[in-house]
């Protein structure tokens, strides 16, 4: 069954390039990103995995653990890792899960039979410290993802989980945010001492509160 926002991320145990991982235990109290790619030794996937490796410090800074997954075995992941390092300039520095029996792929609905009956699509799940799913994304095999966008969403998710704000279109960390409509002006006065600009009564813009 499809996984929806707010669902508990299913737990599993799987082999990876960093040994056996029990997902919930491995996440601990961190945020997490679980993402699938269709196949090892394929061009778009090679660029994606290199990019995620290059962004490791950005994920670390945000307290986010990242794990990749495909239906290939660990032995293939490990052989492919040297190609990733050679061609993308950064070696795999996060676990790549092996799912040859499709246990995790089925649990997370990562195989979309009308796209491809055997390979995972490009799924992304962002998981909060409460193990709830905060974001899902699905891309086709032919389109590489933008992992800067994943980081941008994580910035928004982490901000909005701590403050009564939402982030507007194309928002980036440090930019103005929106006071949630459910908060009255009276309550907002206490919460947002820097004030706000009411473009409309329901559209109140305020500086990012944690900056
Ligand atoms: C790729 O990563 O390049 C790819 C993988 C599966 C199907 C098509 C492209």
Short mmCIF file of C-alpha atoms and ligand atoms in Angstrom, two decimals:
data_model
loop_
_atom_site.label_atom_id
_atom_site.label_comp_id
_atom_site.label_asym_id
_atom_site.label_seq_id
_atom_site.Cartn_x
_atom_site.Cartn_y
_atom_site.Cartn_z
CA UNK A 1 0.00 0.00 0.00
CA UNK A 2 1.19 3.52 -0.71
CA UNK A 3 2.83 5.37 2.14
CA UNK A 4 1.22 8.68 2.97
CA UNK A 5 2.37 11.75 4.84
CA UNK A 6 1.99 11.23 8.58
CA UNK A 7 2.28 7.43 8.35
CA UNK A 8 4.92 5.71 10.46
CA UNK A 9 7.84 4.80 8.19
CA UNK A 10 7.83 0.99 8.01
CA UNK A 11 10.66 -0.66 9.90
CA UNK A 12 12.85 -3.31 8.26
CA UNK A 13 16.19 -5.05 8.47
CA UNK A 14 18.35 -5.13 5.35
CA UNK A 15 21.94 -5.66 4.23
CA UNK A 16 23.85 -2.58 3.16
CA UNK A 17 27.29 -1.43 2.14
CA UNK A 18 27.79 -0.61 5.83
CA UNK A 19 26.54 -3.94 7.19
CA UNK A 20 23.10 -5.04 8.36
CA UNK A 21 20.79 -2.16 9.19
CA UNK A 22 17.70 -2.20 11.33
CA UNK A 23 16.08 0.93 9.98
CA UNK A 24 14.40 2.38 13.07
CA UNK A 25 17.36 1.52 15.28
CA UNK A 26 19.75 3.05 12.73
CA UNK A 27 17.67 6.25 12.55
CA UNK A 28 17.64 6.62 16.33
CA UNK A 29 16.37 10.12 17.08
CA UNK A 30 17.67 11.59 13.81
CA UNK A 31 15.81 12.80 10.79
CA UNK A 32 16.20 10.41 7.85
CA UNK A 33 16.10 10.26 4.07
CA UNK A 34 15.46 6.93 2.38
CA UNK A 35 15.75 7.07 -1.38
CA UNK A 36 15.66 4.41 -4.08
CA UNK A 37 17.34 4.33 -7.47
CA UNK A 38 16.48 1.92 -10.30
CA UNK A 39 19.76 0.11 -10.88
CA UNK A 40 23.48 0.03 -10.17
CA UNK A 41 25.92 0.75 -13.01
CA UNK A 42 23.48 3.13 -14.73
CA UNK A 43 24.38 6.70 -15.70
CA UNK A 44 21.77 8.88 -13.99
CA UNK A 45 21.98 6.85 -10.78
CA UNK A 46 25.77 7.23 -10.78
CA UNK A 47 25.43 11.03 -10.85
CA UNK A 48 22.75 11.01 -8.15
CA UNK A 49 24.73 8.84 -5.74
CA UNK A 50 27.82 11.00 -6.25
CA UNK A 51 25.81 14.13 -5.52
CA UNK A 52 24.33 12.73 -2.32
CA UNK A 53 27.84 11.74 -1.21
CA UNK A 54 29.09 15.27 -1.95
CA UNK A 55 26.21 16.72 0.12
CA UNK A 56 26.90 14.48 3.16
CA UNK A 57 28.12 17.39 5.30
CA UNK A 58 24.90 19.32 4.50
CA UNK A 59 22.77 16.38 5.64
CA UNK A 60 24.97 15.96 8.74
CA UNK A 61 24.60 19.67 9.58
CA UNK A 62 20.84 19.19 9.65
CA UNK A 63 21.01 16.00 11.74
CA UNK A 64 19.77 13.86 8.83
CA UNK A 65 20.88 10.28 8.14
CA UNK A 66 20.67 9.23 4.49
CA UNK A 67 20.30 5.73 3.03
CA UNK A 68 19.98 4.72 -0.61
CA UNK A 69 18.42 1.50 -1.93
CA UNK A 70 18.06 -0.58 -5.05
CA UNK A 71 17.16 -4.19 -5.80
CA UNK A 72 20.81 -4.97 -6.53
CA UNK A 73 22.91 -7.02 -4.09
CA UNK A 74 25.57 -5.53 -1.79
CA UNK A 75 28.32 -7.09 -3.95
CA UNK A 76 27.15 -4.94 -6.92
CA UNK A 77 26.83 -1.83 -4.75
CA UNK A 78 30.41 -2.28 -3.59
CA UNK A 79 31.77 -2.80 -7.11
CA UNK A 80 29.79 0.23 -8.37
CA UNK A 81 31.07 2.41 -5.49
CA UNK A 82 34.50 2.69 -7.08
CA UNK A 83 32.93 3.94 -10.35
CA UNK A 84 31.00 6.55 -8.37
CA UNK A 85 34.17 7.76 -6.68
CA UNK A 86 36.14 7.74 -9.94
CA UNK A 87 33.54 9.57 -12.04
CA UNK A 88 31.82 11.85 -9.49
CA UNK A 89 34.79 12.72 -7.28
CA UNK A 90 33.23 11.57 -4.00
CA UNK A 91 33.05 8.00 -2.72
CA UNK A 92 29.93 6.50 -1.14
CA UNK A 93 29.87 7.79 2.45
CA UNK A 94 26.37 6.63 3.40
CA UNK A 95 24.80 3.16 3.39
CA UNK A 96 23.38 1.73 0.20
CA UNK A 97 20.77 -0.89 1.05
CA UNK A 98 20.46 -4.09 -0.96
CA UNK A 99 16.96 -5.31 -1.65
CA UNK A 100 17.23 -8.32 -4.01
CA UNK A 101 14.09 -9.92 -2.59
CA UNK A 102 12.22 -6.56 -2.88
CA UNK A 103 11.14 -6.70 0.75
CA UNK A 104 11.80 -3.02 1.40
CA UNK A 105 10.74 -1.94 -2.10
CA UNK A 106 7.35 -3.57 -1.56
CA UNK A 107 7.02 -2.18 1.95
CA UNK A 108 7.60 1.34 0.61
CA UNK A 109 5.78 0.83 -2.71
CA UNK A 110 8.94 1.72 -4.64
CA UNK A 111 8.18 -0.57 -7.60
CA UNK A 112 5.54 0.89 -9.91
CA UNK A 113 4.73 -1.99 -12.28
CA UNK A 114 3.33 0.22 -15.04
CA UNK A 115 6.65 2.08 -15.15
CA UNK A 116 8.90 -0.97 -14.64
CA UNK A 117 7.88 -4.31 -13.16
CA UNK A 118 11.23 -5.18 -11.58
CA UNK A 119 13.14 -1.98 -10.78
CA UNK A 120 12.50 0.65 -8.15
CA UNK A 121 11.49 4.12 -9.29
CA UNK A 122 13.29 7.15 -7.86
CA UNK A 123 11.45 7.41 -4.53
CA UNK A 124 12.35 9.77 -1.70
CA UNK A 125 11.02 9.58 1.84
CA UNK A 126 11.92 12.18 4.45
CA UNK A 127 11.31 10.82 7.93
CA UNK A 128 11.13 12.85 11.14
CA UNK A 129 12.61 11.95 14.55
CA UNK A 130 9.14 10.64 15.45
CA UNK A 131 9.55 8.11 12.56
CA UNK A 132 6.64 9.71 10.71
CA UNK A 133 6.88 10.31 6.98
CA UNK A 134 7.15 14.06 6.31
CA UNK A 135 7.69 14.08 2.54
CA UNK A 136 7.37 11.68 -0.36
CA UNK A 137 8.63 12.22 -3.90
CA UNK A 138 8.53 9.94 -6.94
CA UNK A 139 10.62 10.57 -10.04
CA UNK A 140 10.90 8.41 -13.17
CA UNK A 141 14.10 6.58 -14.06
CA UNK A 142 14.92 9.06 -16.82
CA UNK A 143 15.04 12.13 -14.55
CA UNK A 144 17.73 12.65 -11.95
CA UNK A 145 16.57 14.33 -8.75
CA UNK A 146 17.67 17.68 -7.37
CA UNK A 147 19.09 16.97 -3.92
CA UNK A 148 19.46 20.68 -3.16
CA UNK A 149 15.65 20.70 -3.27
CA UNK A 150 15.55 17.83 -0.77
CA UNK A 151 17.77 19.88 1.57
CA UNK A 152 15.54 22.92 1.03
CA UNK A 153 12.46 20.92 2.01
CA UNK A 154 14.26 19.55 5.08
CA UNK A 155 15.06 23.14 6.11
CA UNK A 156 11.37 23.97 5.80
CA UNK A 157 10.23 20.80 7.62
CA UNK A 158 12.63 21.40 10.51
CA UNK A 159 11.65 25.07 10.80
CA UNK A 160 7.91 24.50 10.59
CA UNK A 161 8.05 21.65 13.12
CA UNK A 162 9.41 24.11 15.71
CA UNK A 163 7.65 27.37 14.88
CA UNK A 164 4.09 28.29 13.92
CA UNK A 165 5.09 29.22 10.40
CA UNK A 166 4.84 27.92 6.85
CA UNK A 167 7.31 28.63 4.04
CA UNK A 168 6.24 30.31 0.79
CA UNK A 169 6.97 29.36 -2.79
CA UNK A 170 10.67 28.90 -3.60
CA UNK A 171 11.59 29.77 0.01
CA UNK A 172 15.17 29.26 1.09
CA UNK A 173 16.64 29.17 4.58
CA UNK A 174 17.00 32.73 5.89
CA UNK A 175 14.14 34.23 3.89
CA UNK A 176 10.86 35.57 5.26
CA UNK A 177 8.16 33.08 6.23
CA UNK A 178 4.38 33.04 6.67
CA UNK A 179 2.57 32.98 10.02
CA UNK A 180 0.16 30.03 10.01
CA UNK A 181 -3.43 31.15 9.38
CA UNK A 182 -4.68 29.30 12.48
CA UNK A 183 -2.82 31.74 14.75
CA UNK A 184 -4.69 34.89 15.79
CA UNK A 185 -3.04 38.31 15.56
CA UNK A 186 -3.15 38.50 19.37
CA UNK A 187 -1.24 35.22 19.75
CA UNK A 188 1.15 36.18 16.94
CA UNK A 189 2.15 39.36 18.83
CA UNK A 190 3.72 37.23 21.56
CA UNK A 191 5.31 34.73 19.19
CA UNK A 192 6.68 37.08 16.56
CA UNK A 193 8.23 40.06 18.37
CA UNK A 194 9.81 41.29 15.11
CA UNK A 195 6.26 41.87 13.82
CA UNK A 196 4.82 41.06 10.41
CA UNK A 197 3.44 42.56 7.27
CA UNK A 198 -0.19 41.64 6.61
CA UNK A 199 -0.45 41.58 2.80
CA UNK A 200 -3.92 40.10 3.37
CA UNK A 201 -5.40 39.10 6.72
CA UNK A 202 -4.50 35.48 5.84
CA UNK A 203 -1.06 36.32 4.37
CA UNK A 204 1.20 37.58 7.15
CA UNK A 205 4.89 37.76 6.33
CA UNK A 206 7.48 37.73 9.10
CA UNK A 207 11.27 37.32 9.31
CA UNK A 208 12.41 33.73 9.84
CA UNK A 209 12.04 33.36 13.64
CA UNK A 210 15.19 31.34 14.35
CA UNK A 211 17.61 33.70 12.54
C1 LIG B 1 19.94 5.66 -15.16
O1 LIG B 1 20.25 5.75 -13.98
O2 LIG B 1 20.57 6.24 -16.02
C2 LIG B 1 18.77 4.84 -15.56
C3 LIG B 1 18.38 3.73 -14.80
C4 LIG B 1 17.32 2.97 -15.21
C5 LIG B 1 16.63 3.30 -16.34
C6 LIG B 1 17.00 4.42 -17.10
C7 LIG B 1 18.08 5.18 -16.70
#
